[in-house]
Each structure stands twice: as structure tokens, then as C-alpha cells.
Coordinates of C-alpha atoms and ligand atoms in Angstrom, one line a residue:
M1 CA 0.0 0.0 0.0
A2 CA 1.4 3.3 -1.0
K3 CA 1.5 6.1 1.5
I4 CA 1.9 9.8 1.0
N5 CA 4.7 11.9 2.5
S6 CA 2.6 13.0 5.5
N7 CA 5.0 15.9 6.2
Y8 CA 3.1 17.7 3.5
N9 CA 0.1 17.7 5.9
K10 CA 2.1 19.7 8.4
L11 CA 2.3 22.7 6.0
A12 CA 0.2 25.4 7.4
A13 CA -1.2 26.7 4.2
G14 CA -0.7 26.8 0.4
Y15 CA 2.6 28.2 -0.8
L16 CA 2.5 32.0 -0.2
F17 CA 2.5 33.4 -3.7
P18 CA -0.2 31.1 -5.3
E19 CA -2.3 32.0 -2.3
I20 CA -1.9 35.7 -3.0
A21 CA -2.6 35.1 -6.7
K22 CA -5.8 33.2 -5.8
R23 CA -7.1 36.0 -3.6
T24 CA -6.1 38.7 -6.2
K25 CA -8.0 36.7 -8.9
A26 CA -11.1 36.4 -6.7
F27 CA -11.0 40.2 -6.1
A28 CA -10.6 40.9 -9.8
E29 CA -13.5 38.7 -10.7
K30 CA -15.7 40.4 -8.1
N31 CA -14.6 43.8 -9.3
P32 CA -14.5 43.7 -13.1
G33 CA -13.2 46.9 -14.6
V34 CA -10.9 47.7 -11.7
A35 CA -7.3 47.8 -12.7
V36 CA -5.3 45.8 -10.1
L37 CA -1.8 47.1 -9.5
R38 CA 0.6 44.3 -8.6
L39 CA 3.5 44.9 -6.2
G40 CA 3.2 41.5 -4.7
I41 CA 5.4 38.8 -6.1
G42 CA 9.0 39.8 -7.0
N43 CA 8.6 39.2 -10.7
T44 CA 10.7 41.0 -13.3
T45 CA 8.9 43.0 -16.0
E46 CA 11.5 44.6 -18.3
P47 CA 12.8 43.0 -21.5
L48 CA 16.1 41.2 -21.5
A49 CA 19.3 43.1 -22.5
P50 CA 20.2 43.1 -26.2
S51 CA 23.4 41.2 -25.8
I52 CA 21.5 38.4 -24.0
I53 CA 18.8 38.2 -26.7
K54 CA 21.6 37.9 -29.2
A55 CA 23.2 35.0 -27.3
L56 CA 19.9 33.2 -26.8
H57 CA 19.4 33.4 -30.6
L58 CA 22.9 32.0 -31.0
G59 CA 21.9 29.2 -28.7
V60 CA 19.0 28.3 -30.9
E61 CA 21.0 28.6 -34.1
K62 CA 23.6 26.2 -32.7
L63 CA 20.9 23.6 -32.4
A64 CA 20.0 24.0 -36.1
D65 CA 23.3 22.9 -37.3
V66 CA 24.7 19.4 -37.0
K67 CA 28.2 20.8 -36.4
T68 CA 27.2 22.8 -33.4
Y69 CA 24.2 20.8 -32.1
S70 CA 24.5 19.6 -28.5
G71 CA 22.3 17.3 -26.5
Y72 CA 22.7 16.5 -22.8
G73 CA 25.3 18.7 -21.3
D74 CA 27.3 18.4 -18.1
E75 CA 24.9 18.2 -15.2
Q76 CA 27.0 20.8 -13.4
G77 CA 26.8 23.3 -16.2
D78 CA 28.6 24.4 -19.3
S79 CA 32.3 24.6 -18.5
R80 CA 32.4 28.1 -20.1
L81 CA 29.7 29.3 -17.8
R82 CA 31.2 27.7 -14.7
K83 CA 34.5 29.5 -15.6
A84 CA 32.6 32.8 -16.1
I85 CA 31.0 32.5 -12.7
V86 CA 34.5 31.8 -11.2
D87 CA 35.7 35.0 -12.9
Y88 CA 32.8 36.9 -11.6
Y89 CA 33.7 35.9 -8.0
S90 CA 37.3 36.7 -8.7
S91 CA 36.2 40.3 -9.6
I92 CA 34.8 40.7 -6.1
G93 CA 37.9 39.2 -4.5
V94 CA 36.8 35.6 -4.0
S95 CA 38.7 32.7 -5.4
L96 CA 36.9 29.5 -6.3
E97 CA 37.5 26.5 -8.5
S98 CA 35.2 25.6 -11.4
D99 CA 34.2 22.3 -9.7
E100 CA 32.8 24.2 -6.8
V101 CA 30.3 25.9 -9.1
F102 CA 27.0 24.1 -10.0
V103 CA 24.8 25.7 -12.6
S104 CA 21.1 25.1 -12.1
D105 CA 17.7 26.2 -13.3
G106 CA 17.4 28.7 -10.5
A107 CA 17.9 29.5 -6.8
K108 CA 14.4 28.4 -5.8
P109 CA 15.0 24.7 -6.6
D110 CA 18.6 24.9 -5.2
S111 CA 17.3 26.5 -2.0
A112 CA 14.7 23.8 -1.6
N113 CA 16.9 20.8 -2.6
I114 CA 20.2 21.6 -0.8
Q115 CA 18.8 20.3 2.5
S116 CA 18.5 16.8 1.0
I117 CA 22.3 16.2 1.3
F118 CA 22.2 16.8 5.1
S119 CA 21.0 14.4 7.8
G120 CA 17.3 14.4 8.6
K121 CA 18.3 15.0 12.2
C122 CA 19.9 18.4 11.5
I123 CA 18.4 21.3 13.6
V124 CA 17.5 24.1 11.2
A125 CA 17.7 27.8 12.0
V126 CA 16.0 30.4 9.8
Q127 CA 15.9 34.2 9.8
D128 CA 12.4 35.2 10.7
P129 CA 10.9 36.5 8.4
A130 CA 12.4 34.4 5.6
Y131 CA 11.8 33.3 2.0
P132 CA 9.2 30.6 2.7
V133 CA 11.0 27.9 0.6
Y134 CA 13.7 27.4 3.4
V135 CA 11.1 26.5 5.9
D136 CA 8.7 24.6 3.7
S137 CA 11.4 22.4 2.2
N138 CA 12.6 21.4 5.7
V139 CA 9.0 20.7 6.8
I140 CA 8.5 18.4 3.8
A141 CA 11.8 16.7 4.6
G142 CA 10.6 16.0 8.1
R143 CA 13.0 18.1 10.1
T144 CA 10.2 19.8 12.0
G145 CA 7.3 18.8 14.1
S146 CA 3.8 20.1 13.5
A147 CA 2.7 23.7 13.0
N148 CA 2.0 25.3 16.3
G149 CA 0.2 28.6 15.4
P150 CA 2.6 30.5 13.2
T151 CA 5.7 28.4 14.0
Y152 CA 6.9 24.8 13.4
E153 CA 8.0 22.7 16.3
G154 CA 11.7 22.0 16.2
L155 CA 12.6 24.9 14.0
V156 CA 14.8 27.6 15.4
Y157 CA 13.5 31.1 14.4
M158 CA 16.0 33.9 14.5
P159 CA 13.9 37.0 14.8
C160 CA 14.7 40.0 12.7
N161 CA 13.1 43.2 13.9
E162 CA 13.5 46.9 14.2
E163 CA 15.5 46.5 17.5
N164 CA 18.2 44.4 15.8
G165 CA 18.2 46.2 12.5
Y166 CA 16.5 43.2 10.8
F167 CA 19.6 41.0 11.2
P168 CA 19.6 38.3 13.9
E169 CA 22.0 37.4 16.6
V170 CA 23.6 34.0 16.3
P171 CA 21.5 31.3 17.9
R172 CA 22.1 30.6 21.6
E173 CA 21.5 26.9 21.1
K174 CA 23.5 24.6 18.9
V175 CA 22.0 24.4 15.4
D176 CA 23.3 22.6 12.3
L177 CA 21.9 24.3 9.2
I178 CA 21.5 28.1 9.1
Y179 CA 19.7 29.9 6.2
L180 CA 20.7 33.5 5.6
C181 CA 19.5 35.7 2.8
S182 CA 21.2 39.0 2.0
P183 CA 20.0 41.4 0.6
N184 CA 17.1 40.0 2.4
N185 CA 13.8 38.8 1.1
P186 CA 11.5 40.1 2.5
T187 CA 13.1 42.9 4.6
G188 CA 15.3 44.4 1.9
V189 CA 18.1 44.8 4.5
V190 CA 21.7 43.9 3.7
A191 CA 24.0 42.2 6.2
T192 CA 27.3 43.8 6.9
K193 CA 30.6 41.9 6.9
E194 CA 30.8 42.1 10.7
Q195 CA 27.3 40.6 11.0
L196 CA 28.2 37.7 8.6
K197 CA 31.5 37.2 10.4
K198 CA 29.7 36.3 13.6
F199 CA 27.7 33.6 11.8
V200 CA 30.8 32.3 10.1
E201 CA 32.5 32.1 13.5
Y202 CA 29.5 30.4 15.0
A203 CA 29.3 27.9 12.1
K204 CA 32.9 27.0 12.3
K205 CA 32.8 26.5 16.1
N206 CA 29.7 24.3 15.9
K207 CA 30.5 22.5 12.6
A208 CA 27.2 24.0 11.2
V209 CA 26.6 24.8 7.6
I210 CA 25.3 28.2 6.4
I211 CA 23.1 28.3 3.3
F212 CA 23.6 31.8 2.0
D213 CA 21.1 33.1 -0.6
A214 CA 22.6 36.0 -2.5
A215 CA 19.9 36.1 -5.2
Y216 CA 19.6 39.9 -4.8
N217 CA 23.3 40.9 -4.5
W218 CA 23.1 42.7 -7.8
F219 CA 21.0 45.4 -6.1
I220 CA 23.7 46.3 -3.6
T221 CA 24.8 49.9 -4.5
D222 CA 26.8 50.5 -1.3
N223 CA 30.2 49.1 -2.0
S224 CA 31.1 48.6 1.7
L225 CA 28.4 45.8 1.9
P226 CA 29.4 42.2 1.0
K227 CA 28.0 40.7 -2.2
S228 CA 29.1 37.2 -1.2
I229 CA 29.5 35.5 2.1
Y230 CA 32.9 34.4 0.9
E231 CA 34.1 37.9 1.4
V232 CA 34.3 36.9 5.0
E233 CA 37.4 35.0 5.9
G234 CA 36.8 31.3 6.7
A235 CA 33.3 31.2 5.0
K236 CA 34.5 28.7 2.5
D237 CA 34.8 26.2 5.3
C238 CA 31.2 26.4 6.3
A239 CA 29.0 28.2 3.7
I240 CA 27.1 27.2 0.6
E241 CA 26.0 30.1 -1.6
L242 CA 23.1 30.4 -4.0
N243 CA 22.6 32.9 -6.7
S244 CA 20.4 33.4 -9.7
F245 CA 20.1 35.1 -13.1
S246 CA 16.5 35.9 -12.3
K247 CA 16.8 39.3 -10.8
F248 CA 20.3 40.1 -12.3
S249 CA 19.3 39.6 -15.9
G250 CA 15.5 39.2 -15.9
F251 CA 15.6 35.3 -16.2
T252 CA 12.6 34.7 -13.9
G253 CA 10.9 32.9 -16.7
V254 CA 14.1 31.9 -18.6
R255 CA 15.5 30.0 -15.6
L256 CA 19.1 29.9 -14.6
G257 CA 21.0 30.0 -11.3
W258 CA 24.0 28.6 -9.5
C259 CA 25.1 27.0 -6.3
I260 CA 28.6 27.2 -4.8
V261 CA 29.7 24.3 -2.7
P262 CA 33.3 24.9 -1.7
K263 CA 35.3 21.7 -1.2
A264 CA 36.4 23.1 2.2
V265 CA 32.9 22.8 3.6
V266 CA 32.8 20.3 6.4
T267 CA 30.2 18.8 8.7
E268 CA 30.6 17.1 12.1
D269 CA 30.9 13.7 10.3
S270 CA 32.6 14.6 7.0
A271 CA 36.0 15.7 5.8
P272 CA 36.6 18.5 3.2
G273 CA 35.3 17.5 -0.2
K274 CA 32.5 15.3 0.9
V275 CA 29.7 17.9 0.9
N276 CA 30.8 19.0 -2.5
Q277 CA 30.8 15.4 -3.7
L278 CA 27.3 14.8 -2.3
W279 CA 25.8 17.8 -4.1
N280 CA 27.5 16.6 -7.3
R281 CA 26.0 13.1 -6.7
R282 CA 22.6 14.7 -6.0
Q283 CA 22.7 16.9 -9.1
T284 CA 24.0 14.2 -11.5
T285 CA 21.2 11.8 -10.3
M286 CA 18.3 14.2 -10.1
F287 CA 19.1 17.1 -12.5
N288 CA 20.0 16.9 -16.2
G289 CA 21.6 20.3 -16.5
A290 CA 20.2 23.7 -17.3
S291 CA 19.1 24.4 -20.9
N292 CA 22.0 24.8 -23.3
I293 CA 20.2 27.8 -25.0
V294 CA 19.7 29.5 -21.6
Q295 CA 23.3 28.9 -20.6
E296 CA 24.4 30.9 -23.8
G297 CA 22.3 33.7 -22.4
G298 CA 23.9 33.4 -19.0
L299 CA 27.3 33.6 -20.5
A300 CA 26.3 36.9 -22.3
A301 CA 24.9 38.2 -19.0
L302 CA 28.3 37.8 -17.4
T303 CA 30.3 39.6 -20.0
K304 CA 31.2 43.2 -19.4
E305 CA 28.7 44.4 -22.0
G306 CA 25.9 42.2 -20.6
A307 CA 26.6 43.2 -17.1
L308 CA 26.5 46.9 -18.0
E309 CA 23.2 46.4 -19.9
N310 CA 21.8 44.5 -16.9
Q311 CA 22.8 47.2 -14.5
K312 CA 20.6 49.7 -16.4
V313 CA 17.6 47.5 -15.7
I314 CA 18.6 47.0 -12.1
D315 CA 18.9 50.8 -11.7
Y316 CA 15.4 51.1 -13.1
Y317 CA 14.0 48.8 -10.4
I318 CA 16.0 50.6 -7.8
E319 CA 14.5 53.9 -9.0
N320 CA 11.0 52.2 -8.6
A321 CA 12.0 51.3 -5.0
K322 CA 12.9 54.9 -4.4
I323 CA 9.5 56.1 -5.7
I324 CA 7.7 53.6 -3.6
R325 CA 9.8 54.4 -0.5
E326 CA 9.2 58.2 -0.8
G327 CA 5.5 57.7 -1.5
L328 CA 4.9 55.4 1.5
I329 CA 6.9 57.7 3.8
A330 CA 4.9 60.7 2.7
K331 CA 1.8 58.7 3.5
G332 CA 3.1 58.2 7.0
F333 CA 4.3 54.6 6.8
N334 CA 7.3 53.2 8.6
V335 CA 9.5 51.9 5.8
F336 CA 12.6 49.7 5.8
G337 CA 14.8 48.3 3.0
G338 CA 14.5 49.3 -0.6
T339 CA 17.8 51.0 -1.0
N340 CA 20.1 48.1 -1.7
A341 CA 17.3 45.7 -2.5
P342 CA 14.2 45.5 -4.6
Y343 CA 11.9 45.0 -1.6
L344 CA 10.5 47.4 1.0
W345 CA 9.4 46.1 4.4
V346 CA 6.6 48.2 5.9
R347 CA 4.7 48.3 9.2
T348 CA 1.0 48.0 8.8
P349 CA -1.0 51.0 10.1
N350 CA -2.6 50.7 13.6
N351 CA -1.0 47.3 14.2
M352 CA -3.3 45.7 11.7
K353 CA -2.7 42.0 11.0
S354 CA -0.8 41.4 7.7
W355 CA -3.6 39.6 5.9
D356 CA -6.2 42.2 7.0
F357 CA -4.1 44.9 5.6
F358 CA -3.6 42.9 2.4
D359 CA -7.4 42.9 2.0
K360 CA -7.7 46.6 2.9
I361 CA -5.1 47.9 0.5
L362 CA -6.4 45.7 -2.3
L363 CA -10.0 46.9 -1.7
E364 CA -9.3 50.6 -1.2
A365 CA -6.2 51.2 -3.4
N366 CA -6.4 48.2 -5.7
V367 CA -2.8 47.4 -4.9
V368 CA -1.4 43.9 -4.3
V369 CA 1.3 43.6 -1.6
T370 CA 2.7 40.6 0.2
P371 CA 1.5 40.0 3.7
G372 CA 4.5 39.9 6.1
S373 CA 3.1 37.0 8.1
G374 CA 3.6 34.8 5.1
F375 CA 7.3 35.0 5.7
G376 CA 7.2 33.9 9.4
P377 CA 5.8 34.9 12.8
S378 CA 8.0 38.0 13.0
G379 CA 6.5 39.2 9.8
E380 CA 3.1 39.7 11.4
G381 CA 2.1 43.3 11.3
Y382 CA 4.2 44.1 8.2
F383 CA 3.8 44.0 4.5
R384 CA 6.3 43.6 1.7
V385 CA 6.3 45.8 -1.4
S386 CA 8.1 44.7 -4.5
A387 CA 9.8 47.2 -6.7
F388 CA 9.6 45.0 -9.8
G389 CA 7.2 46.5 -12.3
H390 CA 6.7 49.0 -15.1
R391 CA 7.3 52.5 -14.0
E392 CA 3.9 53.8 -14.9
N393 CA 2.2 51.0 -12.8
V394 CA 4.5 51.7 -9.9
I395 CA 3.6 55.4 -10.0
K396 CA -0.1 54.6 -10.3
A397 CA 0.1 52.3 -7.3
V398 CA 1.9 54.9 -5.2
E399 CA -0.6 57.6 -6.2
S400 CA -3.5 55.2 -5.5
I401 CA -2.1 54.4 -2.0
K402 CA -1.7 58.1 -1.3
N403 CA -5.2 59.1 -2.5
N404 CA -7.4 56.1 -1.8
L405 CA -6.0 54.3 1.2
K406 CA -7.8 55.3 4.4
L407 CA -5.5 55.4 7.4
Ligands
LIG1 N1 15.8 33.2 -3.4 C1 15.1 34.2 -2.9 C2 15.5 34.8 -1.6 C3 14.0 34.7 -3.6 O1 13.3 35.7 -3.1 C4 13.6 34.1 -4.8 C5 12.4 34.6 -5.6 C6 14.3 33.1 -5.3 C7 15.4 32.6 -4.6 C8 14.0 32.4 -6.6 O2 15.0 32.5 -7.5 P1 14.9 31.8 -8.9 O3 16.4 31.8 -9.4 O4 14.1 32.6 -9.8 O5 14.5 30.4 -8.7 N2 11.4 35.2 -4.8 C9 10.2 35.9 -5.4 C10 9.4 34.9 -6.2 C11 8.6 33.9 -5.4 C12 9.0 32.5 -5.4 O6 8.3 31.7 -5.0 O7 10.2 32.2 -5.8 C13 9.5 36.6 -4.3 O8 8.5 37.3 -4.6 O9 9.8 36.4 -3.1

């Protein structure tokens, strides 16, 4: 008799973003003719850079000719792209080897799958609030007990709040896997080198592993802030880093990312090299490599020309964030993030619950935001605003909040 993975039953609700989409659709159906302004999911809207489009065409053309056709590629990624990623790290002062780079179809799958190479007994710590995939993937893997109100038993929540500048202290107890995200989704706050150093020291002392999600590092404009955890000495002994072409070059629908697993990473029961080998084993067994066409696009994104073109689009989203930030502050909101990140983290008015405010702002201003409680218990009483969107829609949304939202 087959049985289901009953850990799925522990999940408190549907995955956050489809849930928002469902409620938005219901609102739109009930209110035909109302233009809904979407600042909910962090989804790119602007076209790809010209040099990337050219490279994607090249990828297709190669498939049309027997001399350049390619089928299955290396599961770990095209060696040219792995080398380009190594060169990118080198440009920020981090030295890596190509076999520490694993190209993937995005940071979401990697952030969900990486836990599978660690023991089911590992104690997991997450920033609270956090990108929900870190928690949900560990719930599904059975590393938690049941949901107890807004928390899961057995999971260590590291609160990020106004008092600690939205970056947590290291855990007091011993934990084994630590998820950190900087620039942070959802708070938009970037960790300093000093703050990351404390986690690296903790991880090395406790033989813990940090899973560092750097998917938004392209939005860091302040050069004193670290773009990679490997800028901290010793991080290669204890940290795995994820990144993505989604936000860097608009590949949200194209799909491409990478995962760095340094050979120096160790666990309590493994020597250097083993964790890297396990991820290689996992990927070669369960993943058949990213699309060859898409990898051509990724290569172009990492050239000087591609990076400059991408930067223009990133600057556009950063300008959106500035417009939203100023508009919300003018309306009297308490706003965080949004300067080195595409997200703004905002307190709800009058201590409203996040989902109540989601309904209110949708009803009164026709604007979709993301309820903070969807990212964890410390997100209650907040909402997240995404700066991804066409400028005219962003301006309309801010104007509508200013004019129509009743505080
Ligand atoms: N990591 C973080 C921290 C993210 O916020 C997102 C996207 C990803 C990874 C996904 O990267 P991919 O390379 O595109 O797979 N977060 C968006 C989209 C929602 C989702 O479910 O991924 C968001 O609105 O939070």
C-alpha cells in the first residue's frame, strides 16, 4: 500500500505566492473593470538586455546545425559558464574553482533541494521573516514537528526586527543548518561583513553549515556591503552560496542560477570535499543540467557588455523602489529596506494584521502587496512591497495608495 509523505500535511497553508494570486484573482473577478496594481510577487517585467537576446538566438541557431548541435550537457553546467562564474567571483575578490560551481535552473530549486544532502536530524535555523522555501522544504523533509500557530516545532527562528536592524544574533543553542539571505527577502536589509563574520565564527565553532542566498546581491549599491558570504574569511569552510540570473538579468521565466559548494565545507561527520561530492551526486542523479540555450544567455549576462546592460535594468527597479519608498513615507508609513534591495518592508498601520491589511489595500487602493506574516511569525504586522514593475504602474500604485487608502 502506497502512502503519501505526510509531512506535507504539516504545511500550514498553500505556498504563499499562489495564495496571493488566488485572492487577487477572486478580487478581480468580483470587481470587473478595476485595474489591479501588482506589487506582490517579486517578478521581473522589463525586457532582456540586447546582448542576452543575441546570445539566446545563437543558442537556438547552434541547435539547427549538425556541427554545433548539442544534447545533454554536463549536469554541473557548461564549463564556459562555470568559468565565467568563477571569474565573476574573482572580480569581487573571492577565489573559487570551477568544480565548486554548480549551474542550475534557479535559486528556488537549489534552496529547496540543498537540505537533502544533510541528515534528517539536523536542527535548522532560519531568519524570521524568511523566503518561505527554506522552511517549507525542511518541513517536507521531516526536520520539523507540526505547526504550532505560526511556528513549526523543532525549527529555530532567529527574529529580525526593528531592534536588531533586521539581522539576527547567532542562535544561543546549537543548530546545524542556518539559512541566511542578504540582501534579504522580505526585509530588503543587507547584512554587513561584521554581522556575517559572527555567523561564520558560530558555524565553524559548531560545525554548522550556512546556506547563504545571495539572489539579490546585484542590487547592492553601497560598495562597503558584502556581495558574497565568501568575502568573510573562513566562510568557504562552512558556507554554501546560492545565486540566480532571475533578478540580475531578468531570467525569472528563462530559468538559470547557481550554487557554490566549496570543497572546504565540512560537517561534524565529514571531511573536506565530501559535501561538494554529495551535491555533485545529487545533481547528477536528479538534474540533467540547465538548458543549453539559456546557458548561452547566462554567458552573455556575465560579459562586461551584458553586465552593463543588466545594470541599467537593475537601476530602473532601484528607482522604482525609491519612488515607492518616498510615497509610503509621505503617507506616514514606517518603511525599511528598498535602498540596496528590490523589496520594501513596511509596518501595517494601527498594528493591523498582515492579511487584514492585504485585503484593505487591495480593496481601497487596488494594490497587491505581500502580507508579512507569510514569511514567518516576526512578519506579522508588516507587508512587503516589490519594486519590480513597469514605472507607470509603480507610479499609479503609489498615487492610489496616497489618494485612496484610508488610514
Ligand atoms: N531566493 C530568494 C531569496 C527569492 O526571493 C527568490 C524569488 C528566489 C530565490 C527564486 O530564485 P529563482 O532563481 O528565480 O528560482 N522570490 C520571489 C518569487 C517567489 C518565489 O516563489 O520564488 C518573491 O517574490 O519572493
